[in-house]
mmCIF file of N, CA and C in Angstrom:
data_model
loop_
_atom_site.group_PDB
_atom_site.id
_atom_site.type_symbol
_atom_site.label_atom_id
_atom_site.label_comp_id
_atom_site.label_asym_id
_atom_site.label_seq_id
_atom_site.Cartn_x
_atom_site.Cartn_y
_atom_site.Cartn_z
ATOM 1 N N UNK G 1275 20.935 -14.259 -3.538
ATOM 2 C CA UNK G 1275 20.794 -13.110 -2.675
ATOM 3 C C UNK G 1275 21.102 -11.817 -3.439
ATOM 4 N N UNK G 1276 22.061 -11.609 -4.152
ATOM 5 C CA UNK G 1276 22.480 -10.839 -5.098
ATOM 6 C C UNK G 1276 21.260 -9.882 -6.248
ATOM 7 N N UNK G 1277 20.217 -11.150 -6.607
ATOM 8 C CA UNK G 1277 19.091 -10.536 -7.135
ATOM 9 C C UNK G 1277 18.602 -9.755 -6.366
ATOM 10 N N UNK G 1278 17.746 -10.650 -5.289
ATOM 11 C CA UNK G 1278 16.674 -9.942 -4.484
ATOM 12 C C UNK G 1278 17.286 -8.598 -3.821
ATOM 13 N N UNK G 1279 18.702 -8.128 -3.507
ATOM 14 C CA UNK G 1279 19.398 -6.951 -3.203
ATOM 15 C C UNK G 1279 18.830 -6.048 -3.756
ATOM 16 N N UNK G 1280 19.170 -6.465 -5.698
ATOM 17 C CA UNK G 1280 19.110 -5.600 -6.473
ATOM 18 C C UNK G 1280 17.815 -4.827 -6.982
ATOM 19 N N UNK G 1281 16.605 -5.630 -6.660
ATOM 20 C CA UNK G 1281 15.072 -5.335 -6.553
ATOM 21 C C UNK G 1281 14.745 -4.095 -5.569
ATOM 22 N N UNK G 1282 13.573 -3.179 -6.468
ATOM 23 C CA UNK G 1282 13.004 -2.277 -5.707
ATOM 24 C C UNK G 1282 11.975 -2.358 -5.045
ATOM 25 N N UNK G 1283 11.718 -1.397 -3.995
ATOM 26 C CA UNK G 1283 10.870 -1.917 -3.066
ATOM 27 C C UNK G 1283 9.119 -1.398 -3.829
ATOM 28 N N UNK G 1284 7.760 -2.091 -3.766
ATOM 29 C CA UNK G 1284 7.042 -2.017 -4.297
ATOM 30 C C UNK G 1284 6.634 -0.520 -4.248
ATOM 31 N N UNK G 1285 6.918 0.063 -3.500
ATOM 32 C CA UNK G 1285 6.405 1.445 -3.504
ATOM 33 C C UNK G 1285 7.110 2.598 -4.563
ATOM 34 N N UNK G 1286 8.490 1.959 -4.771
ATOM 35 C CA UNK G 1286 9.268 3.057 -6.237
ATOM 36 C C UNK G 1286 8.167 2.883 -7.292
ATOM 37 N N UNK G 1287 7.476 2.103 -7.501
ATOM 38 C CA UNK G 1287 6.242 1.810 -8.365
ATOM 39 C C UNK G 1287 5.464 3.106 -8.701
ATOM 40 N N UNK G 1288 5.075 3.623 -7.517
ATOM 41 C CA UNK G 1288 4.129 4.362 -7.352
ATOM 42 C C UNK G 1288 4.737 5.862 -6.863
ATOM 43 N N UNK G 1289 6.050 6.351 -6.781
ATOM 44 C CA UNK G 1289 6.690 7.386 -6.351
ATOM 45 C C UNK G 1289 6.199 8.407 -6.341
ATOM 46 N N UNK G 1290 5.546 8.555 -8.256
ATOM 47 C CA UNK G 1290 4.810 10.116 -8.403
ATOM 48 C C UNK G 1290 3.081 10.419 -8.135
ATOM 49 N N UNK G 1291 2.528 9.273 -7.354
ATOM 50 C CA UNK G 1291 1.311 9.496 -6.753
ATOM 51 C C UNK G 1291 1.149 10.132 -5.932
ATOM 52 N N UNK G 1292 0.647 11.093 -5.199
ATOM 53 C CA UNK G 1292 0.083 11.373 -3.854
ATOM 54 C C UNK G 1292 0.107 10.417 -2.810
ATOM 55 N N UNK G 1293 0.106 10.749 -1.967
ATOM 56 C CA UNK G 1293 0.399 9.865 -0.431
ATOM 57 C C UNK G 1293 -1.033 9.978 0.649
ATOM 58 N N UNK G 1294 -1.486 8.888 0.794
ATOM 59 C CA UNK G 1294 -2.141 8.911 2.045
ATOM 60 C C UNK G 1294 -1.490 7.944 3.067
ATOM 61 N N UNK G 1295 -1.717 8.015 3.989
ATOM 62 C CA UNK G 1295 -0.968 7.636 5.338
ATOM 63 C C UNK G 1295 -2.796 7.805 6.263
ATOM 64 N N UNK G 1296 -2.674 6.374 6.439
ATOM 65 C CA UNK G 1296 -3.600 5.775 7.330
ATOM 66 C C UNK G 1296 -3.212 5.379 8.843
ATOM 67 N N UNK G 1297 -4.124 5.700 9.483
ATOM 68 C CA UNK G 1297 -4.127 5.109 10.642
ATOM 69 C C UNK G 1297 -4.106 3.566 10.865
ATOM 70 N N UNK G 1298 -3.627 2.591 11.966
ATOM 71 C CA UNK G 1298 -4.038 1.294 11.750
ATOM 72 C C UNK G 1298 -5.375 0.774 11.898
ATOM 73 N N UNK G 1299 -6.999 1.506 12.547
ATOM 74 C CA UNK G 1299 -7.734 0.715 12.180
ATOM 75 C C UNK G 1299 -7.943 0.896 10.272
ATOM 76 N N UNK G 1300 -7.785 2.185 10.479
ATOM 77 C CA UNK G 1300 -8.122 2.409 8.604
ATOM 78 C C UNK G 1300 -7.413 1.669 7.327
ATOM 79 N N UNK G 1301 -5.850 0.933 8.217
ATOM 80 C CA UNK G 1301 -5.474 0.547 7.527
ATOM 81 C C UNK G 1301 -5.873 -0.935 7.263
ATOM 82 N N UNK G 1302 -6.342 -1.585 8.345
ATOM 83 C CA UNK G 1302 -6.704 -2.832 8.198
ATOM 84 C C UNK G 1302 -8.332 -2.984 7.408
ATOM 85 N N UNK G 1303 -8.624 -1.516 7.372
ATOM 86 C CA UNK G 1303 -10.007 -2.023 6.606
ATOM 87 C C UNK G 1303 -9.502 -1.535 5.348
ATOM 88 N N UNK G 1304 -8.611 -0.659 4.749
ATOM 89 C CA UNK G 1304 -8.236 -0.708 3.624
ATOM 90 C C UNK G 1304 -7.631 -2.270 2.953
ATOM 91 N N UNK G 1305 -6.792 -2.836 4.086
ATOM 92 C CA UNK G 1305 -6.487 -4.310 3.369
ATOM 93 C C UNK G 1305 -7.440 -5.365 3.479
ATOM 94 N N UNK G 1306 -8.488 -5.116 3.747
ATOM 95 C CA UNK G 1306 -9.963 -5.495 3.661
ATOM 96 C C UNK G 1306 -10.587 -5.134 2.509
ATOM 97 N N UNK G 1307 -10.040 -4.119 1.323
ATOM 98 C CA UNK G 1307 -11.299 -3.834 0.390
ATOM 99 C C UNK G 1307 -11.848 -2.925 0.915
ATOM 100 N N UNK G 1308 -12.196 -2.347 2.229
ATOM 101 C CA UNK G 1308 -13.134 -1.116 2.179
ATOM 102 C C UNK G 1308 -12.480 0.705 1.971
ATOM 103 N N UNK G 1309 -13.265 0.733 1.465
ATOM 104 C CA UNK G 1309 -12.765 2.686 1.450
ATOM 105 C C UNK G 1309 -13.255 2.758 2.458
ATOM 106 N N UNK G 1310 -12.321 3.979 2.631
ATOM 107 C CA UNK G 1310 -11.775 4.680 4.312
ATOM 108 C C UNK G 1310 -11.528 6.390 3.523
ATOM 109 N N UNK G 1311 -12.166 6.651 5.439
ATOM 110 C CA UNK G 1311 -12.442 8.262 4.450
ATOM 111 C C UNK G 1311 -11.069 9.252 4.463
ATOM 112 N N UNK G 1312 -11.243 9.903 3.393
ATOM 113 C CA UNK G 1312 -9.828 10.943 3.173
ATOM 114 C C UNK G 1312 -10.365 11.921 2.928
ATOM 115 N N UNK G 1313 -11.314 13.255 3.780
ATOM 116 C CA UNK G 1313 -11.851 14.222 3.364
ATOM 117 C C UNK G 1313 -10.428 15.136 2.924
ATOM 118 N N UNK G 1314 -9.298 15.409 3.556
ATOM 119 C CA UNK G 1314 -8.793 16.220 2.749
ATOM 120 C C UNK G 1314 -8.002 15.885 1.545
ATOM 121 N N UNK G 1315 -8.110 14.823 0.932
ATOM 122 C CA UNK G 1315 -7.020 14.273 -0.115
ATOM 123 C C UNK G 1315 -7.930 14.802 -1.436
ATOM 124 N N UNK G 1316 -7.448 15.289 -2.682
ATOM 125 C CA UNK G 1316 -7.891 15.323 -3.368
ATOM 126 C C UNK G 1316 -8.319 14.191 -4.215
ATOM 127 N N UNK G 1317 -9.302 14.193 -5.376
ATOM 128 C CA UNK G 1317 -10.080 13.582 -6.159
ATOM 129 C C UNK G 1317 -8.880 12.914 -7.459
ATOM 130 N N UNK G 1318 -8.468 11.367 -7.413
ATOM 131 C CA UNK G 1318 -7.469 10.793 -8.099
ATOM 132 C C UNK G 1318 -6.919 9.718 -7.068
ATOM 133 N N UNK G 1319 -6.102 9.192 -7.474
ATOM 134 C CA UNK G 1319 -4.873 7.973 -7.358
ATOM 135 C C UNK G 1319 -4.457 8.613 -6.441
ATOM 136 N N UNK G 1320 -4.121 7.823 -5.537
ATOM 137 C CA UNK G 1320 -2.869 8.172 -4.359
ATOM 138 C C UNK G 1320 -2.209 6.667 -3.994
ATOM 139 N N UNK G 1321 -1.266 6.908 -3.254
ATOM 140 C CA UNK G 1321 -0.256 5.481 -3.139
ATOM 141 C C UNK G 1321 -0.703 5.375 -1.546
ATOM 142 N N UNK G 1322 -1.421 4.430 -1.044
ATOM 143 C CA UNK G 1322 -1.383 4.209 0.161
ATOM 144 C C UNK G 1322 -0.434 3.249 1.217
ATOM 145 N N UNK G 1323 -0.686 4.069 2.394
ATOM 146 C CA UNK G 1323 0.195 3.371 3.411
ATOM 147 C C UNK G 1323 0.272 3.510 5.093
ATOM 148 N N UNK G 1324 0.630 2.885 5.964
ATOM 149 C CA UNK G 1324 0.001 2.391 7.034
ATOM 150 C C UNK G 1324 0.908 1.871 7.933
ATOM 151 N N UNK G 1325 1.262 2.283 8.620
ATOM 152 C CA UNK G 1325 2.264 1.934 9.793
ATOM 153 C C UNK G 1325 3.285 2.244 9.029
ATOM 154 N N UNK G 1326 3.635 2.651 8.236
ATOM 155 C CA UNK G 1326 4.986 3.192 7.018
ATOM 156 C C UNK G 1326 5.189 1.608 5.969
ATOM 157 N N UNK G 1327 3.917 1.212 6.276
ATOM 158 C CA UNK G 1327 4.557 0.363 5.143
ATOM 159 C C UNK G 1327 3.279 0.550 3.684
ATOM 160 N N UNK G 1328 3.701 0.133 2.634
ATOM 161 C CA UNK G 1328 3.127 0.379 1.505
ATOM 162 C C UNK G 1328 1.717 -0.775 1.244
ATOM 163 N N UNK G 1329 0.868 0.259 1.226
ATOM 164 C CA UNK G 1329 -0.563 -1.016 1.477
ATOM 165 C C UNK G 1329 -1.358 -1.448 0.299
ATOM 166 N N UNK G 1330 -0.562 -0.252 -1.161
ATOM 167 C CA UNK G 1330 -1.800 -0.323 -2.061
ATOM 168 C C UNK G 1330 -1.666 1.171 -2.745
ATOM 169 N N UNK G 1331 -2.865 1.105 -3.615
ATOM 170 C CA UNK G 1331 -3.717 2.043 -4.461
ATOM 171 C C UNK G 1331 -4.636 2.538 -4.161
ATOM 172 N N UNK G 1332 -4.948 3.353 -4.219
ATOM 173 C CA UNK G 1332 -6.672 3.964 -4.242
ATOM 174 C C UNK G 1332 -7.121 4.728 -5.345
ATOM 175 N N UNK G 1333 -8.394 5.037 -5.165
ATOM 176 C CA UNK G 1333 -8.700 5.858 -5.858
ATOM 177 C C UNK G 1333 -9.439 6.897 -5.128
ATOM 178 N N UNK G 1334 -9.414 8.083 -4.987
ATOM 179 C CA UNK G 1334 -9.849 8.764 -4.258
ATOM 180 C C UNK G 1334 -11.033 9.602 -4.694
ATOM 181 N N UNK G 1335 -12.186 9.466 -3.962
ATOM 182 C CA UNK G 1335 -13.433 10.310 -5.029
ATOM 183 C C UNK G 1335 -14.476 10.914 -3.951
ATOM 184 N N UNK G 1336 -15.322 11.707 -3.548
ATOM 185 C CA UNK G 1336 -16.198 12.646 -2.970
ATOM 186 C C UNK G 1336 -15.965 12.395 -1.420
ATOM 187 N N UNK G 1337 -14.642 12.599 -1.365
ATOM 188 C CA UNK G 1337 -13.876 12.171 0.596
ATOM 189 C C UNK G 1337 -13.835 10.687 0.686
ATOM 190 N N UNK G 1338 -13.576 9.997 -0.337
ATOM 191 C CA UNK G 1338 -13.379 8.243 0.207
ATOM 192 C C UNK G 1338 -12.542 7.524 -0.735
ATOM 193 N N UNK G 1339 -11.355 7.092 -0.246
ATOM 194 C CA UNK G 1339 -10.429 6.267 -0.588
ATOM 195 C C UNK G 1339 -10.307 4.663 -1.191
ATOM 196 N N UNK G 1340 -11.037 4.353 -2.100
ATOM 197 C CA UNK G 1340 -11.357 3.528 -2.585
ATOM 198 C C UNK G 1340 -10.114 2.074 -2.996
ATOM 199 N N UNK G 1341 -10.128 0.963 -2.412
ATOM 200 C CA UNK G 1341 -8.621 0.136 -3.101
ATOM 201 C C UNK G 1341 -9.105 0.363 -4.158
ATOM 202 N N UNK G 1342 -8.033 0.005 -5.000
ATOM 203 C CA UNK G 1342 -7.630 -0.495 -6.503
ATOM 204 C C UNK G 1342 -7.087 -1.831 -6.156
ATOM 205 N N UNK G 1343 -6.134 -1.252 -5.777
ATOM 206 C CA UNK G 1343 -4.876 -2.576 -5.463
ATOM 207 C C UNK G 1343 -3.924 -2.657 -4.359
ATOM 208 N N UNK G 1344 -4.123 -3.921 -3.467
ATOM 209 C CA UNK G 1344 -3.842 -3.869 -2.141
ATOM 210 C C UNK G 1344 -2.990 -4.958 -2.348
ATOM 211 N N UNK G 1345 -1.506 -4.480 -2.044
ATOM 212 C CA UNK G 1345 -0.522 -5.418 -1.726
ATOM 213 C C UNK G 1345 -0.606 -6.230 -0.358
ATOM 214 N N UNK G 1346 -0.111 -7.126 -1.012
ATOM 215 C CA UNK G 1346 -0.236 -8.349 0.405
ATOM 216 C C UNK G 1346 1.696 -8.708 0.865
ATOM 217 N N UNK G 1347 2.278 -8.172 1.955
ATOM 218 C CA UNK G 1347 3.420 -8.638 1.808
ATOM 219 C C UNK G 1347 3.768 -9.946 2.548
ATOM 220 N N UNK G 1348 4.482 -10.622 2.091
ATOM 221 C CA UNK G 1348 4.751 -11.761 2.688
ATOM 222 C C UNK G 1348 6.594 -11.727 3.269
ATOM 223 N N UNK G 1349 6.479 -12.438 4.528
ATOM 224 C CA UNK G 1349 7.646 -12.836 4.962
ATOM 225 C C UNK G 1349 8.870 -13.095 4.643
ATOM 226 N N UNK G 1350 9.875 -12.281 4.559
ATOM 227 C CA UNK G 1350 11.123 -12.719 3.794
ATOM 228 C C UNK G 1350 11.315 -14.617 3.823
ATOM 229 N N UNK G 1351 12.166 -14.635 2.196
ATOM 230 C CA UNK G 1351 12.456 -16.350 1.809
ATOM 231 C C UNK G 1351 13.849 -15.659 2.934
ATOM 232 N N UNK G 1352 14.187 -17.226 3.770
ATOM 233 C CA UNK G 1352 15.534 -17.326 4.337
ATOM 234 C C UNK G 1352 16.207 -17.904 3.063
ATOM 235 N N UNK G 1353 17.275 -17.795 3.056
ATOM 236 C CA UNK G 1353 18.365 -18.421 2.171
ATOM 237 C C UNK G 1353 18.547 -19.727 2.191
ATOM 238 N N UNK G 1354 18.984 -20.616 1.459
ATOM 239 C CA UNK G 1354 18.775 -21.956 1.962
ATOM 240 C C UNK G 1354 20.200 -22.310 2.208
ATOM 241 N N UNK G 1355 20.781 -22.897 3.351
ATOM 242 C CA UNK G 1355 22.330 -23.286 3.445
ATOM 243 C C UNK G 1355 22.686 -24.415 3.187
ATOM 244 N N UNK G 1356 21.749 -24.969 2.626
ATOM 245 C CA UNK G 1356 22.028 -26.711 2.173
ATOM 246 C C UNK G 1356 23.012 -26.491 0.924
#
């Protein structure tokens, strides 16, 4: 337990990117692979995210938010008490 404490959360990764903040249908088609539009975000990388949680990468190019890389999170491990 001591490790996993000490681990950062995937988004310190990406701190000095730009931020988009999706809506939830946009976000579920972003964790789908599709670009979703961002007319006001500028042209580059931004760190995406979606209900406040961290969804991914993009790339952002002529108003559309393209994945790169879409984290998948999975369910905390319980501890084992055996």
């Amino acid at each position: 337990a001591e490790l996993r404490d000490a681990l950062l959360p995937a988004a310190a990764l990406v701190a000095d990117l730009a931020v988009l903040e999706l809506g939830s249908d946009d976000a579920v088609r972003f964790r789908q692979g599709q670009a979703v539009a961002s007319p006001c975000r500028p042209d580059g990388a931004c760190a995406v995210f979606g209900d406040g949680r961290f969804l991914g990468v993009a790339e952002v190019a002529n108003g559309a938010a393209r994945p790169r890389r879409v984290v998948v999170e999975r369910a905390p491990i319980e501890a084992s008490t055996a």
